[in-house]
PDB file of C-alpha atoms in Angstrom:
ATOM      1  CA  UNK A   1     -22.086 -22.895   5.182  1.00 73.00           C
ATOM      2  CA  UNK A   2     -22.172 -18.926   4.669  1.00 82.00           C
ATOM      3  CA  UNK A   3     -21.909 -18.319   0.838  1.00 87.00           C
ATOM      4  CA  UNK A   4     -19.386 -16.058   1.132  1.00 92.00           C
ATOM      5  CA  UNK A   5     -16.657 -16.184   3.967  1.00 92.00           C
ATOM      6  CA  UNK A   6     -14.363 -13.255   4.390  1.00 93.00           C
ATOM      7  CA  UNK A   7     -11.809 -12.756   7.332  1.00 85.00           C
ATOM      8  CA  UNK A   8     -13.383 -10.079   9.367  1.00 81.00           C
ATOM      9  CA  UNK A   9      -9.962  -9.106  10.572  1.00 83.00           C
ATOM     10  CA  UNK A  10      -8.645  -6.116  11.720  1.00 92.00           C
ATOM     11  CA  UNK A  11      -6.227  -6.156   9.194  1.00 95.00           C
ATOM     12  CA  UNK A  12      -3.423  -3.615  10.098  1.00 97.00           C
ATOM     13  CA  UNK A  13      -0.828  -2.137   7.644  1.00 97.00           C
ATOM     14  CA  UNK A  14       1.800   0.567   7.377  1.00 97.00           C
ATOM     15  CA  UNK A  15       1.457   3.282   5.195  1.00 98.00           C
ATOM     16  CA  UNK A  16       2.684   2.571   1.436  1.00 97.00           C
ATOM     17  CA  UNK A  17       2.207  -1.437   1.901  1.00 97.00           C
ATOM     18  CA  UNK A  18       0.625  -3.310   0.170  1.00 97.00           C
ATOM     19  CA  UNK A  19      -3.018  -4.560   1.814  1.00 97.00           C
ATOM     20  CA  UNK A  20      -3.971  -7.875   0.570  1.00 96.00           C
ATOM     21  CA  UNK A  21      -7.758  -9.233   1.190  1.00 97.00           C
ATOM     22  CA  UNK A  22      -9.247 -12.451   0.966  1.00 96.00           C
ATOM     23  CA  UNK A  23     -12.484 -14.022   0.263  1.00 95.00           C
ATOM     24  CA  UNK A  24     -14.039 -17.337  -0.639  1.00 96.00           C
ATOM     25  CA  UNK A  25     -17.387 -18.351  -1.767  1.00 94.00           C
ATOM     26  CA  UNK A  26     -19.139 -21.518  -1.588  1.00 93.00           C
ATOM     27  CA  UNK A  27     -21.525 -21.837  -4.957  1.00 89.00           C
ATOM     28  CA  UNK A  28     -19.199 -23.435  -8.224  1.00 88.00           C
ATOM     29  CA  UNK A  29     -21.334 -21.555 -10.254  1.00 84.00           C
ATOM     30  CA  UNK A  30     -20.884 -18.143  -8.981  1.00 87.00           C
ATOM     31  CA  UNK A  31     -20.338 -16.091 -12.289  1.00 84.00           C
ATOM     32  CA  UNK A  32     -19.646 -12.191 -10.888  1.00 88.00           C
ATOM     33  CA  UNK A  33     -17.550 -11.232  -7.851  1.00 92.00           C
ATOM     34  CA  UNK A  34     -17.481  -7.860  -6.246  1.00 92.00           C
ATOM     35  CA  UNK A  35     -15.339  -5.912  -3.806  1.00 95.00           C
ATOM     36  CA  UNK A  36     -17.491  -2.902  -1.462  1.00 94.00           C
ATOM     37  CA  UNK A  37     -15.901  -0.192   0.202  1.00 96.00           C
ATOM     38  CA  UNK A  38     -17.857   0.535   3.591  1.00 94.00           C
ATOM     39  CA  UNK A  39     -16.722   3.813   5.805  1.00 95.00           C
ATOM     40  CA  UNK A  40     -17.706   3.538   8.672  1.00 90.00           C
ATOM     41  CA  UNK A  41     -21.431   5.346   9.371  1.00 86.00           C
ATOM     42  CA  UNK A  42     -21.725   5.352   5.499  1.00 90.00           C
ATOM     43  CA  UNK A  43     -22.523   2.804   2.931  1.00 91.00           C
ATOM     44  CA  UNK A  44     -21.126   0.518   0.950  1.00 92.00           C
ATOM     45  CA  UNK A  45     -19.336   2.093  -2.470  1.00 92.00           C
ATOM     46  CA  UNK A  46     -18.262  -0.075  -5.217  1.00 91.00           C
ATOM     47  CA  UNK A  47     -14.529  -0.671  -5.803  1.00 93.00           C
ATOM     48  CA  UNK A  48     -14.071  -2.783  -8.696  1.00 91.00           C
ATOM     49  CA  UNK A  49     -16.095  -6.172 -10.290  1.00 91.00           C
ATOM     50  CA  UNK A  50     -14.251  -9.066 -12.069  1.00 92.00           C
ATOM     51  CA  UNK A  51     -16.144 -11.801 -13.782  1.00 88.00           C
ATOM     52  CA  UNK A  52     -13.122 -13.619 -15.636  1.00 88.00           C
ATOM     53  CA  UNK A  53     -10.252 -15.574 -13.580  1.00 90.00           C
ATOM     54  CA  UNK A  54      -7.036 -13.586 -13.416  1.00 93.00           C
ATOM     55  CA  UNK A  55      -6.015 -10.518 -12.371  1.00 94.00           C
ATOM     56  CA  UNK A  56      -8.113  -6.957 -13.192  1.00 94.00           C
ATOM     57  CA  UNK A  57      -6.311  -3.742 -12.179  1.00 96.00           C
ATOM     58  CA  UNK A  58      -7.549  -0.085 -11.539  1.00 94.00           C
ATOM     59  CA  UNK A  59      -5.206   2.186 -10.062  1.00 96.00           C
ATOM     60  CA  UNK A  60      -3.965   0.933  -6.642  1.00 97.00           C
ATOM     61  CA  UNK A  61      -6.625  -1.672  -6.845  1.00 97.00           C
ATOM     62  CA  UNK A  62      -5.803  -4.994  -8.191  1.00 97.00           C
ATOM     63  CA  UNK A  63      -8.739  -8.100  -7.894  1.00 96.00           C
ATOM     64  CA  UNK A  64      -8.038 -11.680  -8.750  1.00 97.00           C
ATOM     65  CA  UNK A  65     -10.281 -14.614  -9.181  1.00 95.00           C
ATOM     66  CA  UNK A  66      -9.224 -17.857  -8.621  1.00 95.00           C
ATOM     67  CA  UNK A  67     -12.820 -19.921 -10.027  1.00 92.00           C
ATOM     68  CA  UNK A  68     -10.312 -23.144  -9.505  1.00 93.00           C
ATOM     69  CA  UNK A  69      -9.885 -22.316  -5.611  1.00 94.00           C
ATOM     70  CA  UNK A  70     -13.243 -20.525  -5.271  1.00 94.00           C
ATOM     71  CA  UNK A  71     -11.778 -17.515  -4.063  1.00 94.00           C
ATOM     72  CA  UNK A  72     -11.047 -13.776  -4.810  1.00 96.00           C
ATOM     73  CA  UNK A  73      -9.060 -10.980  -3.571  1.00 96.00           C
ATOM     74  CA  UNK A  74      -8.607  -7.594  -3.567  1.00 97.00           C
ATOM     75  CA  UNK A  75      -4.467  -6.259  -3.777  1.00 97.00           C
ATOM     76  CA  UNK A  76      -4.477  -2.353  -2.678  1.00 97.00           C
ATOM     77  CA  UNK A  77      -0.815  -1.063  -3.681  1.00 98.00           C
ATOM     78  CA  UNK A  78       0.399   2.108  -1.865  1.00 98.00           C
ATOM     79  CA  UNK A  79      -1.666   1.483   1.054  1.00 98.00           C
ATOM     80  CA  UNK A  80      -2.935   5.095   2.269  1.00 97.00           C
ATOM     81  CA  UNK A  81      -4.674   5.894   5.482  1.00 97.00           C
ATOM     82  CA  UNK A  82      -7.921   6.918   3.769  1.00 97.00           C
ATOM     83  CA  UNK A  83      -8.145   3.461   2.878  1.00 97.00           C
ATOM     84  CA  UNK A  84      -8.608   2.724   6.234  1.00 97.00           C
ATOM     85  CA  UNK A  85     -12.376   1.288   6.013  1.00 96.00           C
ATOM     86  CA  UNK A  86     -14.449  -2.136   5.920  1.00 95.00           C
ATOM     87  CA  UNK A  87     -14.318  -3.844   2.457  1.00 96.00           C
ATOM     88  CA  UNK A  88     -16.956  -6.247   1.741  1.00 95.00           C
ATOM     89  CA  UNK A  89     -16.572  -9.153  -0.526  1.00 95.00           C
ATOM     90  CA  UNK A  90     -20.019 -10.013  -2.987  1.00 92.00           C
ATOM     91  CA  UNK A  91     -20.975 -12.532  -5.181  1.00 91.00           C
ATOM     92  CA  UNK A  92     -23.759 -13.248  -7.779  1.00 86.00           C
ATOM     93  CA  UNK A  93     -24.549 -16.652  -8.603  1.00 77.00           C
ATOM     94  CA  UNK A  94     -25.461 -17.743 -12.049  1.00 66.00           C
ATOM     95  CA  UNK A  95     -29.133 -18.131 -11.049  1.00 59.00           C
ATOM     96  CA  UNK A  96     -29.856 -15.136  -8.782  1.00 63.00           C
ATOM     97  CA  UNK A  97     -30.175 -11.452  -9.088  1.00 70.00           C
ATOM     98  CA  UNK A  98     -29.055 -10.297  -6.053  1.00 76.00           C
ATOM     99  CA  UNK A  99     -25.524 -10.537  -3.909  1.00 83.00           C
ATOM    100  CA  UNK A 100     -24.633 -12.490  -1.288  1.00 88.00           C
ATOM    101  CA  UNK A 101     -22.085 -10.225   0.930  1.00 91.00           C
ATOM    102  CA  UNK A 102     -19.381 -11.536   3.282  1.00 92.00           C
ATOM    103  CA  UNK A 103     -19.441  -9.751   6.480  1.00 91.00           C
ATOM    104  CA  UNK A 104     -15.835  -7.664   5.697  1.00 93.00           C
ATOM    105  CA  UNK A 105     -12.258  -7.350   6.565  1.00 95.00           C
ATOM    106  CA  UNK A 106     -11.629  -3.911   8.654  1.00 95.00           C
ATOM    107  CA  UNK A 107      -8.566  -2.341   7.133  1.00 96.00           C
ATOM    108  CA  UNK A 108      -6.597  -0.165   9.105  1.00 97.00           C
ATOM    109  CA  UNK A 109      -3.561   1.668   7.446  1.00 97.00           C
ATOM    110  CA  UNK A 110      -1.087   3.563  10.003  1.00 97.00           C
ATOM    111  CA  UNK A 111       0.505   6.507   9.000  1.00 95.00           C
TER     112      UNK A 111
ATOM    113  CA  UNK B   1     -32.103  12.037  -9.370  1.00 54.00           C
ATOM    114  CA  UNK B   2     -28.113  11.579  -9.202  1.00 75.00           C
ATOM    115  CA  UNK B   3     -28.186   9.351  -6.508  1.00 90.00           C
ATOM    116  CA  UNK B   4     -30.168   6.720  -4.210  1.00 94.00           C
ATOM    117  CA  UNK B   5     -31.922   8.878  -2.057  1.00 96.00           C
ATOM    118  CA  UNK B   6     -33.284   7.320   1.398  1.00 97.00           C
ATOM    119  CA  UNK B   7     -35.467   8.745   4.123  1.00 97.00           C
ATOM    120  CA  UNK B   8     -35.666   9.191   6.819  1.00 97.00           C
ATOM    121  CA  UNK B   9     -31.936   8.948   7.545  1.00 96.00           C
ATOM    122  CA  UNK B  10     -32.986   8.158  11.014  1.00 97.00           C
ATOM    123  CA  UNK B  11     -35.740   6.503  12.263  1.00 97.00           C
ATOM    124  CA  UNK B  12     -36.419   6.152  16.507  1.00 98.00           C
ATOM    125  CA  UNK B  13     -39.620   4.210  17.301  1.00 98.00           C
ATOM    126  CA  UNK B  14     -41.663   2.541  19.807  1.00 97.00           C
ATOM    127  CA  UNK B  15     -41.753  -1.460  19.852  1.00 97.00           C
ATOM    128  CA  UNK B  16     -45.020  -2.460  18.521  1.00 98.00           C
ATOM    129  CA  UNK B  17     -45.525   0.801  16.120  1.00 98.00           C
ATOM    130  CA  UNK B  18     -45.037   0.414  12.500  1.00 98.00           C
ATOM    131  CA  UNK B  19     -42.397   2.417  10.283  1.00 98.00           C
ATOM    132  CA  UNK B  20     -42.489   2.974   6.393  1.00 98.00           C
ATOM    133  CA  UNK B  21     -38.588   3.412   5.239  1.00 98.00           C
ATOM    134  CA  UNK B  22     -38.692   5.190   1.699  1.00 98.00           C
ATOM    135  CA  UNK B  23     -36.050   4.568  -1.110  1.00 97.00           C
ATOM    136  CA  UNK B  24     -35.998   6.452  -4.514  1.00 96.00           C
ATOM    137  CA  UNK B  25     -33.700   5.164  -6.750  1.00 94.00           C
ATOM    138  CA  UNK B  26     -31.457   5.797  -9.737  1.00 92.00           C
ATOM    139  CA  UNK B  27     -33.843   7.446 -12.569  1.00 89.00           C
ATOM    140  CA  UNK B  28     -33.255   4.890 -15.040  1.00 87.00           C
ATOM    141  CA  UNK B  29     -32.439   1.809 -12.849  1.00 88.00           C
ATOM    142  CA  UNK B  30     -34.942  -1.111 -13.504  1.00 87.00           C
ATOM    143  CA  UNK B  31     -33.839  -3.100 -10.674  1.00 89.00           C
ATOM    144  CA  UNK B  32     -33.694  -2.402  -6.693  1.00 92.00           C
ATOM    145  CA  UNK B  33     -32.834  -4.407  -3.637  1.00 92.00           C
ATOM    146  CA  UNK B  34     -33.525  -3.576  -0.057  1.00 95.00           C
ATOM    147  CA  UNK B  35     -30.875  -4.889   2.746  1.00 94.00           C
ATOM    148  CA  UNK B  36     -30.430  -4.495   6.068  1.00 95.00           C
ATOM    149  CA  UNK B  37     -27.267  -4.324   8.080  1.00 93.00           C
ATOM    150  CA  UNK B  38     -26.759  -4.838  11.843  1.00 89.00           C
ATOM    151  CA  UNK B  39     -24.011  -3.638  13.962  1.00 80.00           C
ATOM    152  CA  UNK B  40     -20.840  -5.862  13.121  1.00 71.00           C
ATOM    153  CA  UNK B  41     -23.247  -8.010  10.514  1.00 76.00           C
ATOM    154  CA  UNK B  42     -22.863  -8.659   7.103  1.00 81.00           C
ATOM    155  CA  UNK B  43     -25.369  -7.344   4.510  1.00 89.00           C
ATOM    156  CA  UNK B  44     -28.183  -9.313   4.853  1.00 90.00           C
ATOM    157  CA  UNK B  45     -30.367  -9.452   1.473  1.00 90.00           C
ATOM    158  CA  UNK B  46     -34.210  -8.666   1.920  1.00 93.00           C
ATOM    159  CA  UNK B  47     -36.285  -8.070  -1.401  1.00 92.00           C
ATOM    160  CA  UNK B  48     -35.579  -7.354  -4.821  1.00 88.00           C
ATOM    161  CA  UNK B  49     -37.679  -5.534  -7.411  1.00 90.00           C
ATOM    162  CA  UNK B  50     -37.315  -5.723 -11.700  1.00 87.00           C
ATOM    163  CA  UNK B  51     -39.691  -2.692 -12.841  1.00 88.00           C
ATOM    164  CA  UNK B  52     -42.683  -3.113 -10.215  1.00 89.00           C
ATOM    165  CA  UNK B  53     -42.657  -6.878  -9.354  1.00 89.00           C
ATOM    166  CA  UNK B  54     -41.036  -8.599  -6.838  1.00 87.00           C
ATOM    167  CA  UNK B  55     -39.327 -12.101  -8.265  1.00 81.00           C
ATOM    168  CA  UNK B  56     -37.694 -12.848  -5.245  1.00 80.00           C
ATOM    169  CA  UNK B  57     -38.966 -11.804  -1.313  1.00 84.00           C
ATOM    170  CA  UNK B  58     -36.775 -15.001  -0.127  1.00 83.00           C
ATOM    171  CA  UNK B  59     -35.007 -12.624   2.293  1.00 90.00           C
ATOM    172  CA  UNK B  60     -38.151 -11.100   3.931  1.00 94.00           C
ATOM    173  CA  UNK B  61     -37.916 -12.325   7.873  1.00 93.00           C
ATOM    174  CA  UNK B  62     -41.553 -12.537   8.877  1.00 94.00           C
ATOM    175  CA  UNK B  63     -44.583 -11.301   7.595  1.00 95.00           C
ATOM    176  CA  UNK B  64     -44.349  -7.770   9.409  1.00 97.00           C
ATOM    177  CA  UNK B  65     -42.369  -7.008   6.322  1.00 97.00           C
ATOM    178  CA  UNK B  66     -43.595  -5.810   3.344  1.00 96.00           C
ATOM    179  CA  UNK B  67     -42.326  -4.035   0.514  1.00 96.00           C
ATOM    180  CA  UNK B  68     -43.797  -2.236  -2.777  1.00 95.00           C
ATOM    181  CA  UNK B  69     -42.808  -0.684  -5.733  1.00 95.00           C
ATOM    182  CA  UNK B  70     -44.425   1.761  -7.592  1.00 88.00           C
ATOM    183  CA  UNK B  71     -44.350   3.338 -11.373  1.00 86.00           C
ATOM    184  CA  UNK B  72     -40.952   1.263 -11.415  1.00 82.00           C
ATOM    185  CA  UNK B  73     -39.550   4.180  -9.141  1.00 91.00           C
ATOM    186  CA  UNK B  74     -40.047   4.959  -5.653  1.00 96.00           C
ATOM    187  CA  UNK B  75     -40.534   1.751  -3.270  1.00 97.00           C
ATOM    188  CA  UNK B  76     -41.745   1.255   0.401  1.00 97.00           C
ATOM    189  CA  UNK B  77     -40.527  -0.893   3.003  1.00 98.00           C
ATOM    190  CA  UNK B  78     -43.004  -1.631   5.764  1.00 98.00           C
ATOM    191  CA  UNK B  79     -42.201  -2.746   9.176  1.00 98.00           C
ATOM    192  CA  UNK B  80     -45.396  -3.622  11.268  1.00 98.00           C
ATOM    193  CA  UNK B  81     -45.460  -4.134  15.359  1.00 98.00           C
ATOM    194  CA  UNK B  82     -41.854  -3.349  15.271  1.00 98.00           C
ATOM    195  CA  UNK B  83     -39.407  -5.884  17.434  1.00 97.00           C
ATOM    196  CA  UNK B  84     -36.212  -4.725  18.600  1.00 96.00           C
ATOM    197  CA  UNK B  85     -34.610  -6.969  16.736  1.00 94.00           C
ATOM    198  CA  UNK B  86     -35.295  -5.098  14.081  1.00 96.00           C
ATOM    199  CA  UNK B  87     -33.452  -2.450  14.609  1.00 96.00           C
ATOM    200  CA  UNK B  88     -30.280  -2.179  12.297  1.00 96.00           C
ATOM    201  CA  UNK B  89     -29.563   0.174   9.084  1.00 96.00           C
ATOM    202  CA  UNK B  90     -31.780  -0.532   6.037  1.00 97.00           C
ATOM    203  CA  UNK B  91     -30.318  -0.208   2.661  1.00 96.00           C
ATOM    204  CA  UNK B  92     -31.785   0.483  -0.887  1.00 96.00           C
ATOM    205  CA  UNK B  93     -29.781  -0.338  -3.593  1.00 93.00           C
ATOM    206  CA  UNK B  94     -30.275   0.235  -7.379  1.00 91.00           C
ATOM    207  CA  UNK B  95     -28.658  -0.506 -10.496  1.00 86.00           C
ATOM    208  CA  UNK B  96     -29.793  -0.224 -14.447  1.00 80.00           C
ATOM    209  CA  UNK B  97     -30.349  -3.892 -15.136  1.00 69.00           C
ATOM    210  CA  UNK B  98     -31.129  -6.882 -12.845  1.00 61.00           C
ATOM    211  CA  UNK B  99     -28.294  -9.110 -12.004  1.00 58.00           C
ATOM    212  CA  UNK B 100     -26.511  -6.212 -10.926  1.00 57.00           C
ATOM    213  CA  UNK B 101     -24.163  -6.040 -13.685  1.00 62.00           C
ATOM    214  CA  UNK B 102     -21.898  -3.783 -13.330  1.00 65.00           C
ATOM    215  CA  UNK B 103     -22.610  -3.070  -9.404  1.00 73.00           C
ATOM    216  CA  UNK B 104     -24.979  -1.531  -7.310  1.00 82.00           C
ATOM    217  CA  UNK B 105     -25.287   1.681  -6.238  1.00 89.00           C
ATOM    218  CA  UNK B 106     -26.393   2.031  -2.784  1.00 93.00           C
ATOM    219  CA  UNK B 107     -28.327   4.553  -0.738  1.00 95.00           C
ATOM    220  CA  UNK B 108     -27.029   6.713   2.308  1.00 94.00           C
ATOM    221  CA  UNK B 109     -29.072   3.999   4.410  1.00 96.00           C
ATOM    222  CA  UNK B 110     -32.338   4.724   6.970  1.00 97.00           C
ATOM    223  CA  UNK B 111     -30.985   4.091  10.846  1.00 96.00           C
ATOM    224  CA  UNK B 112     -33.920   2.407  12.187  1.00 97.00           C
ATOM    225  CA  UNK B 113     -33.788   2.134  16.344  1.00 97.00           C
ATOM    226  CA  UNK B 114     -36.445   0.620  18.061  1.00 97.00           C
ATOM    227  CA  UNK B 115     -37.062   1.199  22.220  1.00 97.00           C
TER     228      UNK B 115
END
């Protein structure tokens, strides 16, 4: 079982939607969830962390945790084209130091 | 320096030869990781450094890898008798305290081919 599962998509959405990813991870314990921006030829870029369940919001960006349901997402309001990219899903579990990625949901938003 | 600097950016080499991909991180940042990522693959978690010491080389492949750290800056990853398999984009990562509070920051990535 991959610790971290992430529909690899292409997810497609019109311009000033609203782009909704998902993501589950398999370790209880987890403790600090991530969501990665990836352009593609470039790396990863860090879009926003959440550690508590509920909702955290940052502009267009909203991330939930659900530690219940073992999952989290990632809400982008306003969809824009230059949002178009891979965003990658990452988790740290309570023992670790380093983060287990899912292998990303392609995003494509059509003008 | 401002950023996680990598280099080469690109890296084209023979199977069999070896290849030293350098990463210079965050001035500041205690901790750094080195992944690799191969076309259409996740991020795939090699090594991971706290000051000059390696805790945890779990995601090392074989023992042609090899990675150092040194004066808690500047680290080396070493590829010997290089496979094509090996080829895929190799990232450094840094951030100021272990557990990657807070996030990484990652490098532009080395390319590494192998023919």
């Amino acid at each position: 079982q991959k610790e971290v599962e992430q529909n690899s998509g292409p997810l497609s959405v019109p311009e000033g939607a609203i782009a909704s990813l998902n993501c589950t991870y398999s370790d209880r314990g987890s403790q600090s969830f991530f969501w990665y921006r990836q352009y593609s030829g470039k790396s990863p870029e860090l879009i926003m962390f959440i550690y508590s369940n509920g909702d955290k919001e940052d502009g267009r960006f909203t991330a939930q945790l659900n530690k219940a349901s073992q999952y989290v997402s990632l809400l982008i309001r306003d969809s824009q084209p230059s949002d178009s990219a891979t965003y990658l899903c990452a988790v740290i579990k309570d023992t670790g130091n380093q983060f287990y990625f899912g292998t990303g949901t392609s995003l494509t938003v059509i003008p | 320096g401002a950023g996680v600097s990598q280099s080469p950016s690109n890296k084209v080499t023979e199977k069999g030869k070896d290849v030293e991909l350098r990463c210079d991180p965050i001035s500041g940042h205690t901790a750094l990781y080195w992944y690799r990522q191969s076309l259409g693959q996740g991020l795939e978690f090699l090594i991971y450094f706290q000051g000059n010491s390696a805790p945890d080389k779990s995601g090392l492949p074989s023992d042609r890898f090899s990675a150092e750290r040194t004066g808690g800056s500047v680290s080396t990853l070493t590829i010997q008798r290089t496979q094509q398999e090996d080829s895929a984009v190799y990232l450094c990562a840094s951030s100021f305290v272990s557990g990657g509070v807070g996030g990484y920051t990652f490098g532009s990535g080395t390319r590494l081919t192998v023919v």
